[in-house]
Coordinates of C-alpha atoms in Angstrom, one line a residue:
X13 CA 163.8 110.9 123.7
X14 CA 163.8 108.8 126.9
X15 CA 164.9 111.0 129.7
X16 CA 163.6 114.2 131.4
X17 CA 166.5 116.5 130.5
X18 CA 166.2 115.6 126.8
X19 CA 162.5 116.2 126.7
X20 CA 162.8 119.5 128.6
X21 CA 165.5 120.7 126.2
X22 CA 163.4 119.8 123.2
X23 CA 160.5 121.6 124.6
X24 CA 162.5 124.8 125.1
X25 CA 163.8 124.7 121.6
X26 CA 160.2 124.4 120.4
X27 CA 159.2 127.4 122.6
X28 CA 162.0 129.5 121.0
X29 CA 160.7 128.7 117.6
X30 CA 157.2 129.8 118.7
X31 CA 158.7 133.1 120.0
X32 CA 157.7 132.6 123.6
X33 CA 159.8 132.4 126.7
X34 CA 157.8 129.9 128.7
X35 CA 154.9 127.5 128.7
X36 CA 152.1 126.4 131.1
X37 CA 151.1 122.7 130.8
X38 CA 148.1 121.5 132.9
X39 CA 147.3 117.9 133.7
X40 CA 143.9 117.8 131.9
X41 CA 142.9 117.2 128.3
X42 CA 140.7 119.2 125.8
X43 CA 137.7 118.2 128.0
X44 CA 139.5 119.3 131.2
X45 CA 138.9 115.8 132.6
X46 CA 140.6 114.1 135.5
X47 CA 141.3 110.9 133.8
X48 CA 142.6 111.3 130.2
X49 CA 143.3 109.0 127.3
X50 CA 147.0 108.0 126.8
X51 CA 147.3 110.5 123.9
X52 CA 146.6 113.3 126.3
X53 CA 149.0 112.3 129.1
X54 CA 151.2 115.3 128.2
X55 CA 152.2 116.1 131.7
X56 CA 153.2 112.6 132.5
X57 CA 155.2 112.3 129.3
X58 CA 157.1 115.5 129.9
X59 CA 157.7 115.3 133.6
X60 CA 157.2 111.6 134.6
X61 CA 154.6 112.7 137.2
X62 CA 151.5 110.5 136.9
X63 CA 149.2 112.1 139.5
X64 CA 145.7 113.0 138.5
X65 CA 146.1 116.7 139.4
X66 CA 149.0 118.9 138.6
X67 CA 150.7 121.5 136.3
X68 CA 154.1 122.2 134.9
X69 CA 155.6 125.7 134.2
X70 CA 158.6 125.9 132.0
X71 CA 161.0 128.9 131.5
X72 CA 164.2 128.9 129.6
X73 CA 166.3 128.6 132.8
X74 CA 163.7 127.3 135.3
X75 CA 161.1 124.6 135.4
X76 CA 158.7 123.4 138.1
X77 CA 156.0 120.7 138.6
X78 CA 153.1 121.5 140.9
X79 CA 150.5 119.4 142.7
X80 CA 148.5 119.3 145.9
X81 CA 149.0 117.6 149.2
X82 CA 147.9 114.2 147.9
X83 CA 150.9 114.0 145.6
X84 CA 153.8 115.8 147.2
X85 CA 155.5 112.5 148.2
X86 CA 154.8 110.9 144.8
X87 CA 156.4 113.9 143.0
X88 CA 159.5 113.4 145.1
X89 CA 159.7 109.8 143.8
X90 CA 158.8 110.4 140.2
X91 CA 160.0 113.8 139.1
X92 CA 163.7 114.5 138.3
X93 CA 164.8 117.1 140.9
X94 CA 167.7 118.1 138.7
X95 CA 165.4 119.3 136.0
X96 CA 162.3 120.3 137.9
X97 CA 161.4 122.0 141.1
X98 CA 158.7 120.1 142.9
X99 CA 156.2 122.4 144.6
X100 CA 152.9 122.4 146.4
X101 CA 150.5 124.3 144.2
X102 CA 148.6 125.8 147.2
X103 CA 151.8 126.9 149.1
X104 CA 153.5 128.1 145.9
X105 CA 150.9 128.8 143.1
X106 CA 152.2 128.4 139.6
X107 CA 151.3 132.0 138.7
X108 CA 153.3 133.3 141.7
X109 CA 156.3 131.1 140.7
X110 CA 156.2 132.4 137.1
X111 CA 155.8 136.0 138.2
X112 CA 158.9 135.5 140.4
X113 CA 161.1 133.8 137.8
X114 CA 159.7 135.2 134.6
X115 CA 158.0 138.5 135.3
X116 CA 158.8 139.9 131.8
X117 CA 158.5 136.7 129.9
X118 CA 156.0 135.8 127.2
X119 CA 154.3 132.7 128.5
X120 CA 152.7 130.4 125.9
X121 CA 149.7 128.2 126.7
X122 CA 147.4 125.9 124.8
X123 CA 143.9 127.5 124.9
X124 CA 142.2 124.1 124.5
X125 CA 143.7 122.8 127.8
X126 CA 143.0 125.7 130.2
X127 CA 139.7 127.2 131.2
X128 CA 139.2 130.9 131.5
X129 CA 139.0 130.5 135.3
X130 CA 142.3 128.6 135.4
X131 CA 144.0 131.4 133.4
X132 CA 142.8 134.1 135.7
X133 CA 145.5 133.8 138.4
X134 CA 148.2 134.2 135.7
X135 CA 146.5 137.3 134.3
X136 CA 146.2 138.7 137.8
X137 CA 149.9 138.1 138.3
X138 CA 150.6 140.5 135.5
X139 CA 152.0 137.8 133.2
X140 CA 152.0 138.2 129.4
X141 CA 150.1 135.1 128.1
X142 CA 150.3 134.0 124.4
X143 CA 147.8 131.4 123.1
X144 CA 149.6 128.9 120.8
X145 CA 148.0 127.3 117.8
X146 CA 149.7 124.0 118.4
X147 CA 150.7 122.5 121.7
X148 CA 154.5 122.4 121.8
X149 CA 154.5 119.1 123.6
X150 CA 152.6 117.5 120.8
X151 CA 155.3 118.8 118.4
X152 CA 158.0 116.8 120.1
X153 CA 156.1 113.8 121.3
X154 CA 157.0 111.6 118.4
X155 CA 155.4 108.4 119.6
X156 CA 152.2 109.9 120.9
X157 CA 149.4 107.3 121.0
X158 CA 146.4 107.7 118.6
X159 CA 143.2 109.1 120.0
X160 CA 140.8 106.5 121.4
X161 CA 137.9 105.3 119.3
X162 CA 135.7 102.9 121.4
X163 CA 132.0 102.3 120.8
X164 CA 129.5 104.8 122.2
X165 CA 126.8 102.8 124.0
X166 CA 123.4 103.5 125.3
X167 CA 122.6 103.8 129.0
X168 CA 119.1 102.2 129.3
X169 CA 116.3 103.7 131.3
X170 CA 116.5 100.8 133.8
X171 CA 119.7 102.4 135.0
X172 CA 119.3 106.1 134.0
X173 CA 115.8 106.5 135.3
X174 CA 115.0 109.5 133.1
X175 CA 114.9 109.6 129.3
X176 CA 117.1 112.0 127.3
X177 CA 114.2 113.9 125.8
X178 CA 112.9 114.9 129.2
X179 CA 116.4 116.0 130.3
X180 CA 116.9 118.0 127.1
X181 CA 113.5 119.7 127.4
X182 CA 114.2 120.8 131.0
X183 CA 117.6 122.1 129.9
X184 CA 116.1 123.9 126.9
X185 CA 113.6 125.7 129.2
X186 CA 116.4 126.9 131.4
X187 CA 118.2 128.2 128.3
X188 CA 115.2 130.1 127.1
X189 CA 114.5 131.5 130.6
X190 CA 118.1 132.8 130.8
X191 CA 118.0 134.3 127.3
X192 CA 120.5 131.9 125.8
X193 CA 120.2 130.4 122.3
X194 CA 122.4 127.4 123.2
X195 CA 125.0 126.1 125.5
X196 CA 128.4 124.5 124.7
X197 CA 129.3 121.3 126.6
X198 CA 132.8 120.0 126.6
X199 CA 132.6 117.7 129.6
X200 CA 131.9 114.2 128.3
X201 CA 130.3 113.3 131.6
X202 CA 127.6 116.0 131.2
X203 CA 127.0 114.8 127.6
X204 CA 126.8 111.2 128.8
X205 CA 124.2 112.1 131.4
X206 CA 122.2 114.3 129.1
X207 CA 122.0 111.8 126.2
X208 CA 122.1 108.6 128.3
X209 CA 125.2 107.3 126.6
X210 CA 128.5 105.8 127.9
X211 CA 131.8 104.7 126.4
X212 CA 135.3 103.5 127.1
X213 CA 137.6 106.2 125.7
X214 CA 139.3 107.0 129.0
X215 CA 140.4 104.7 131.8
X216 CA 138.2 104.2 134.9
X217 CA 135.3 106.4 133.7
X218 CA 132.8 105.1 131.1
X219 CA 132.9 108.1 128.7
X220 CA 132.8 108.7 125.0
X221 CA 134.9 111.7 124.2
X222 CA 132.9 114.3 122.4
X223 CA 131.6 117.9 122.4
X224 CA 128.0 119.1 122.1
X225 CA 126.0 122.3 121.5
X226 CA 122.6 122.1 123.1
X227 CA 120.1 124.4 121.5
X228 CA 117.1 126.2 123.1
X229 CA 114.7 124.0 121.1
X230 CA 116.1 120.9 122.8
X231 CA 118.0 119.7 119.8
X232 CA 121.7 118.8 120.1
X233 CA 124.7 119.1 117.7
X234 CA 127.0 116.3 118.8
X235 CA 130.6 116.4 117.6
X236 CA 132.0 112.8 117.8
X237 CA 134.1 110.5 115.7
X238 CA 131.5 108.7 113.6
X239 CA 133.4 105.4 114.0
X240 CA 132.2 105.4 117.6
X241 CA 128.5 105.3 116.7
X242 CA 126.9 101.9 116.0
X243 CA 123.6 101.8 114.2
X244 CA 121.9 101.0 117.5
X245 CA 123.4 104.0 119.2
X246 CA 122.4 106.3 116.3
X247 CA 118.9 105.1 116.7
X248 CA 119.1 105.5 120.5
X249 CA 120.2 109.2 120.1
X250 CA 117.2 110.0 117.9
X251 CA 116.6 112.5 115.2
X252 CA 116.9 115.5 117.5
X253 CA 120.6 114.7 118.1
X254 CA 122.5 115.6 114.9
X255 CA 126.0 114.2 114.7
X256 CA 129.0 116.0 113.2
X257 CA 132.8 115.4 112.9
X258 CA 134.9 116.9 115.7
X259 CA 136.7 118.9 113.1
X260 CA 133.4 120.6 112.2
X261 CA 133.2 122.3 115.7
X262 CA 135.1 125.5 114.8
X263 CA 132.8 126.2 111.9
X264 CA 129.7 125.6 114.0
X265 CA 131.0 128.0 116.7
X266 CA 131.7 130.6 114.0
X267 CA 128.1 130.2 112.7
X268 CA 126.8 131.3 116.2
X269 CA 127.7 134.9 115.4
X270 CA 125.2 137.3 117.0
X271 CA 123.8 134.5 119.1
X272 CA 123.8 134.3 122.9
X273 CA 125.9 131.3 123.8
X274 CA 126.2 129.9 127.4
X275 CA 129.7 128.7 128.3
X276 CA 131.0 127.5 131.7
X277 CA 134.2 129.4 132.3
X278 CA 135.5 126.7 134.6
X279 CA 134.4 123.6 132.7
X280 CA 135.1 124.7 129.1
X281 CA 138.4 125.6 127.7
X282 CA 139.1 129.2 127.1
X283 CA 139.3 128.3 123.4
X284 CA 135.5 128.2 123.2
X285 CA 135.2 131.7 124.6
X286 CA 137.9 133.1 122.4
X287 CA 136.5 131.5 119.2
X288 CA 132.9 132.6 120.0
X289 CA 133.8 136.1 120.8
X290 CA 136.0 136.4 117.7
X291 CA 133.0 135.2 115.7
X292 CA 130.8 138.0 117.2
X293 CA 128.7 135.8 119.5
X294 CA 127.7 137.0 123.0
X295 CA 129.1 134.7 125.6
X296 CA 127.0 134.1 128.7
X297 CA 129.2 132.8 131.4
X298 CA 127.3 130.3 133.6
X299 CA 127.8 126.9 135.2
X300 CA 127.4 123.8 133.1
X301 CA 123.6 123.2 133.4
X302 CA 124.1 119.5 133.6
X303 CA 126.3 119.5 136.7
X304 CA 123.6 119.9 139.4
X305 CA 120.9 117.6 138.0
X306 CA 123.5 115.0 137.3
X307 CA 124.6 115.1 140.9
X308 CA 121.1 114.8 142.3
X309 CA 120.4 111.1 141.7
X310 CA 116.8 110.1 140.8
X311 CA 115.2 107.2 142.6
X312 CA 116.3 104.7 139.9
X313 CA 119.9 105.9 140.2
X314 CA 119.7 105.8 144.0
X315 CA 118.5 102.1 143.9
X316 CA 121.3 101.4 141.4
X317 CA 123.9 102.9 143.8
X318 CA 122.6 100.6 146.6
X319 CA 122.7 97.6 144.2
X320 CA 126.3 98.5 143.2
X321 CA 127.4 98.8 146.8
X322 CA 125.8 95.5 147.8
X323 CA 127.7 93.7 145.0
X324 CA 130.9 95.5 145.8
X325 CA 130.6 94.7 149.5
X326 CA 130.7 91.0 148.8
X327 CA 134.0 91.4 146.9
X328 CA 135.5 93.7 149.5
X329 CA 134.6 91.3 152.4
X330 CA 136.1 88.4 150.5
X331 CA 139.2 90.4 149.9
X332 CA 139.5 91.5 153.6
X333 CA 139.1 87.8 154.6
X334 CA 141.8 86.8 152.2
X335 CA 144.0 89.6 153.4
X336 CA 143.7 88.5 157.0
X337 CA 144.3 84.9 156.3
X338 CA 146.7 84.9 153.3
X339 CA 147.7 88.4 152.5
X340 CA 151.0 88.7 154.5
X341 CA 153.9 87.9 152.2
X342 CA 152.2 89.0 149.0
X343 CA 153.0 92.3 147.3
X344 CA 150.9 95.4 147.0
X345 CA 150.3 94.8 143.3
X346 CA 149.1 91.2 143.9
X347 CA 146.7 92.5 146.6
X348 CA 145.1 94.9 144.0
X349 CA 144.9 92.0 141.5
X350 CA 143.2 89.8 144.1
X351 CA 140.7 92.5 144.9
X352 CA 140.0 93.0 141.2
X353 CA 139.6 89.2 140.8
X354 CA 137.0 89.2 143.6
X355 CA 135.1 92.0 141.9
X356 CA 135.2 90.1 138.6
X357 CA 133.1 87.3 140.2
X358 CA 130.2 89.7 139.7
X359 CA 129.1 89.6 136.1
X360 CA 128.0 93.2 136.2
X361 CA 131.5 94.5 137.2
X362 CA 133.0 96.6 134.4
X363 CA 136.3 98.1 135.7
X364 CA 138.0 100.0 138.5
X365 CA 136.7 103.5 139.0
X366 CA 140.2 104.7 139.7
X367 CA 143.7 103.1 140.1
X368 CA 143.6 101.2 143.5
X369 CA 145.8 102.7 146.2
X370 CA 147.4 99.7 147.9
X371 CA 149.9 101.0 150.5
X372 CA 151.6 98.9 153.1
X373 CA 153.6 100.4 156.0
X374 CA 155.2 103.7 154.9
X375 CA 153.7 103.5 151.4
X376 CA 150.3 104.0 153.0
X377 CA 151.4 107.5 154.1
X378 CA 151.6 108.6 150.4
X379 CA 148.0 109.9 150.1
X380 CA 147.5 109.0 146.5
X381 CA 150.2 106.3 146.3
X382 CA 150.1 104.2 143.1
X383 CA 152.0 101.0 143.3
X384 CA 154.3 100.1 140.4
X385 CA 156.6 97.1 139.8
X386 CA 159.4 99.3 141.0
X387 CA 157.7 100.4 144.2
X388 CA 155.9 97.1 145.0
X389 CA 156.3 96.3 148.7
X390 CA 155.7 93.0 150.4
X391 CA 153.0 93.1 153.1
X392 CA 154.6 92.2 156.4
X393 CA 153.4 91.2 159.8
X394 CA 152.5 93.8 162.3
X395 CA 152.0 96.8 160.1
X396 CA 149.3 99.0 158.8
X397 CA 147.9 98.4 155.3
X398 CA 145.7 100.8 153.4
X399 CA 143.5 99.9 150.4
X400 CA 141.5 102.5 148.6
X401 CA 139.6 101.3 145.6
X402 CA 136.4 101.6 143.6
X403 CA 134.4 99.9 140.9
X404 CA 132.2 100.7 138.0
X405 CA 128.9 98.8 137.6
X406 CA 126.3 99.7 134.9
X407 CA 124.0 101.0 137.6
X408 CA 126.5 102.7 140.0
X409 CA 130.0 103.7 141.0
X410 CA 131.8 102.8 144.2
X411 CA 134.7 104.1 146.2
X412 CA 135.8 102.6 149.5
X413 CA 138.9 102.8 151.8
X414 CA 139.8 100.4 154.6
X415 CA 142.9 100.4 156.8
X416 CA 143.8 97.1 158.4
X417 CA 146.4 95.7 160.8
X418 CA 148.3 92.7 159.5
X419 CA 149.0 91.2 163.0
X420 CA 149.5 88.8 164.7
X421 CA 150.8 91.1 167.5
X422 CA 148.7 93.9 168.9
X423 CA 149.2 97.3 167.2
X424 CA 151.0 100.1 169.1
X425 CA 148.9 102.5 171.2
X426 CA 149.8 105.4 169.0
X427 CA 148.5 103.6 165.9
X428 CA 145.3 102.7 167.6
X429 CA 144.9 106.3 168.9
X430 CA 145.3 107.7 165.4
X431 CA 143.0 105.1 163.8
X432 CA 140.3 105.7 166.5
X433 CA 140.4 109.5 166.0
X434 CA 139.9 109.0 162.2
X435 CA 137.1 106.6 163.0
X436 CA 135.4 109.0 165.4
X437 CA 135.5 111.7 162.7
X438 CA 134.1 109.3 160.2
X439 CA 131.2 108.4 162.6
X440 CA 130.5 112.1 163.5
X441 CA 130.1 113.0 159.8
X442 CA 128.0 109.9 159.0
X443 CA 125.6 110.8 161.9
X444 CA 125.2 114.4 160.9
X445 CA 121.7 116.0 160.7
X446 CA 121.8 119.4 159.1
X447 CA 119.4 122.0 157.7
X448 CA 118.7 122.2 154.0
X449 CA 121.0 124.7 152.4
X450 CA 124.1 123.5 154.3
X451 CA 127.3 123.3 152.3
X452 CA 129.9 120.6 152.8
X453 CA 132.3 123.2 154.1
X454 CA 130.2 123.6 157.1
X455 CA 130.3 119.9 157.9
X456 CA 134.0 119.3 157.4
X457 CA 135.0 120.1 161.0
X458 CA 133.0 117.1 162.2
X459 CA 135.4 114.8 160.5
X460 CA 138.5 116.6 161.8
X461 CA 137.5 117.5 165.4
X462 CA 138.7 114.3 167.1
X463 CA 142.0 114.5 165.1
X464 CA 142.5 118.2 166.0
X465 CA 142.0 117.3 169.7
X466 CA 145.1 115.1 169.4
X467 CA 147.1 117.6 167.4
X468 CA 146.6 115.7 164.1
X469 CA 145.2 116.6 160.7
X470 CA 145.1 115.6 157.0
X471 CA 145.9 117.5 153.9
X472 CA 143.1 116.5 151.6
X473 CA 139.3 117.0 151.3
X474 CA 136.9 115.0 153.4
X475 CA 134.3 114.2 150.7
X476 CA 133.7 114.4 147.0
X477 CA 130.7 113.7 144.9
X478 CA 130.2 110.4 143.1
X479 CA 128.6 109.8 139.7
X480 CA 126.1 107.2 138.6
X481 CA 128.2 104.9 136.4
X482 CA 130.2 108.0 135.7
X483 CA 133.1 109.8 137.3
X484 CA 134.2 108.7 140.8
X485 CA 135.0 112.3 141.5
X486 CA 132.0 114.4 140.5
X487 CA 131.0 118.0 141.3
X488 CA 129.5 120.2 142.3
X489 CA 129.3 119.2 146.0
X490 CA 132.2 118.5 148.3
X491 CA 133.2 118.4 152.0
X492 CA 136.3 120.3 152.6
X493 CA 138.1 123.1 154.4
X494 CA 137.9 125.0 151.1
X495 CA 134.5 126.7 150.7
X496 CA 132.4 125.8 147.8
X497 CA 129.0 127.6 147.6
X498 CA 127.0 124.4 146.7
X499 CA 124.6 123.1 149.4
X500 CA 124.1 119.4 149.8
X501 CA 120.8 118.2 148.4
X502 CA 118.8 115.1 148.8
X503 CA 119.9 112.6 146.1
X504 CA 123.6 113.6 146.1
X505 CA 126.2 110.9 146.8
X506 CA 129.3 112.0 148.6
X507 CA 132.3 110.3 150.2
X508 CA 133.2 110.4 153.9
X509 CA 137.0 109.8 154.1
X510 CA 139.0 111.4 156.9
X511 CA 142.5 110.2 157.4
X512 CA 145.9 110.6 159.0
X513 CA 149.3 110.0 157.5
X514 CA 152.7 109.7 159.3
X515 CA 155.4 110.0 156.7
X516 CA 157.7 107.0 156.7
X517 CA 155.5 105.0 159.0
X518 CA 151.8 104.5 158.0
X519 CA 148.7 105.9 156.6
X520 CA 145.1 105.7 157.8
X521 CA 141.9 106.5 155.8
X522 CA 138.4 105.3 156.4
X523 CA 135.9 105.9 153.6
X524 CA 132.3 105.1 153.0
X525 CA 129.9 106.7 150.5
X526 CA 126.9 108.6 151.8
X527 CA 123.5 109.3 150.1
X528 CA 122.0 112.5 151.2
X529 CA 118.4 112.0 152.3
X530 CA 115.6 114.0 153.9
X531 CA 115.8 113.6 157.7
X532 CA 113.0 113.1 160.2
X533 CA 113.4 115.6 163.0
X534 CA 111.3 116.6 166.0
X535 CA 112.6 120.2 166.0
X536 CA 111.9 123.2 163.9
X537 CA 109.4 123.0 161.0
X538 CA 112.1 123.4 158.4
X539 CA 113.6 120.7 156.2
X540 CA 116.7 118.8 157.5
X541 CA 118.9 116.3 155.8
X542 CA 120.9 113.3 156.9
X543 CA 123.1 110.6 155.4
X544 CA 122.3 107.0 154.3
X545 CA 125.5 104.9 154.4
X546 CA 125.8 103.0 151.1
X547 CA 129.2 101.2 151.7
X548 CA 129.1 97.9 153.5
X549 CA 132.3 96.6 154.9
X550 CA 133.7 96.1 158.5
X551 CA 136.2 98.4 160.1
X552 CA 139.2 96.6 161.6
X553 CA 138.3 96.1 165.3
X554 CA 141.9 95.3 166.2
X555 CA 142.8 99.0 165.5
X556 CA 140.0 100.5 167.6
X557 CA 140.8 101.9 171.0
X558 CA 137.3 101.2 172.4
X559 CA 137.9 103.3 175.5
X560 CA 138.2 106.4 173.3
X561 CA 134.7 105.9 171.9
X562 CA 131.6 107.2 173.7
X563 CA 128.4 105.2 173.9
X564 CA 126.8 106.9 170.9
X565 CA 129.8 106.1 168.7
X566 CA 129.9 102.5 169.9
X567 CA 126.1 102.2 169.2
X568 CA 126.5 103.6 165.7
X569 CA 129.4 101.2 164.9
X570 CA 127.6 98.2 166.3
X571 CA 124.5 99.0 164.3
X572 CA 126.6 99.5 161.1
X573 CA 128.4 96.2 161.5
X574 CA 125.1 94.4 162.2
X575 CA 123.8 95.8 158.9
X576 CA 127.0 94.7 157.1
X577 CA 126.7 91.2 158.4
X578 CA 122.9 91.0 157.6
X579 CA 123.3 92.1 154.0
X580 CA 126.7 90.5 153.0
X581 CA 126.8 87.2 154.9
X582 CA 124.2 85.4 152.8
X583 CA 126.5 85.8 149.8
X584 CA 129.6 84.3 151.4
X585 CA 130.5 80.7 152.0
X586 CA 130.5 79.2 155.5
X587 CA 134.1 80.1 156.2
X588 CA 133.5 83.6 155.0
X589 CA 130.4 84.0 157.1
X590 CA 132.3 82.9 160.2
X591 CA 135.0 85.4 159.5
X592 CA 132.5 88.2 158.9
X593 CA 130.6 87.4 162.0
X594 CA 133.8 87.9 164.1
X595 CA 134.7 91.0 162.1
X596 CA 131.3 92.5 162.8
X597 CA 130.9 91.4 166.4
X598 CA 129.6 94.2 168.7
X599 CA 132.2 96.3 170.3
X600 CA 129.9 96.5 173.4
X601 CA 130.6 92.7 173.8
X602 CA 134.4 93.1 173.6

């Protein structure tokens, strides 16, 4: 099977054999992760859509692919419109679409791929949902790759800052206080943080795919392919972490009959809840207890983040220098390869933290554009180029976006106007002081205000959490128009990335990572917080309409550029230092 109609037809035949009239297929895997192993790329295999967020809904006479505003243009390019409707999942939710087209249908789903929270809208829509024992896509995916089996490695204390025994003891105390006998963890990032382990089972995120049951006595039952465990890692885990085969998990869940088991209804698949309740266990629905402490970086992790960003800044500045002097005439793919090559000059560099977004001209307007050999576009003179990339180092994770002008002519006023409005929003958020207990939702308007004043906006969040040598997109904090009841706390790392996108013309996004820190204030005797900027790279001065900035914004930008030059210049050669000095020159002297 090599084309969308054939795959869709085969899926429908399999659904008929399963006595269902439709099927829901999410993007995630059994761990509900953002980045998945090749064997779990079911949505991409079925629909050709490769975005990191999405869902397909299939009926016998209709089919649709859904994603958010980051991927609407990408869906238009990748998904066969003769087979699939291509819809915005906020404007047309999948449950609403199914209720409209298949109100009386029996809709199958894989209970290992959907959380209880994700199923709720479908139940509220009055749909009849049928859990399937085997995923019907797996039944027709004849050349499906084998599951990954890379070594599980220890994350030493010099990077983690806190030993696993202490983390487990704290978690066990929380379980006992809440009356739980144990908690089920299916997010490999939570398990990686708790046990101080890492791996390479999925791209871009150093995870070892596994499941765990953490007991109230601080012991752990770890369900992992034994081939992943070296003798050194087994010793690192210690005697209180008992290892089992993944196939042993159902039996262990069944053995929890009459126990009180904590499960996150958003982070665990509904299969866990169904299996536990069928066994007679009492399910306590609560947030994954690792999520918040993982997000609040300890001092060692904070220092690791600073170190990672200093290394990354050298690579980024070398790349921006190359881009200005040699980049025009090369392709978007070659540009990403050049950036990766600069990062590889640091021996601690491990891999990208996500696929680099390298968009020139109109491709930059595709918010999560992913260049391929078929879409590769040559960088031309006098256009806007956007590069959004990130890196994994053993002590930190980075994510940075810069938008540059390829010259040599001066950019149009409307481009500079849009760029400067994005920059003003970026500065406003970076400068924010806010009382403890403030959510990211309350800060989002700071990044959008200058854009709104010009009648502009962007259809994505402003900030997401960042892991410590873990996921580049980490909960629970965010900065967005969508409310999330999680206040920002000292130690959290979050992105600051407002943007503007003009379809068919250009895209602008400016992103730094921010570390939440206690703020020194002269006002009320209540704790305030502020941001420490971690990212170190210049903003393109050619795109800044200086007369649109006030004195405070100019002062912030000049101070930031002075810091960039001070910390990065010593690691560049003489030619690079000369370039960086000009790139970081004060706007007040322009």
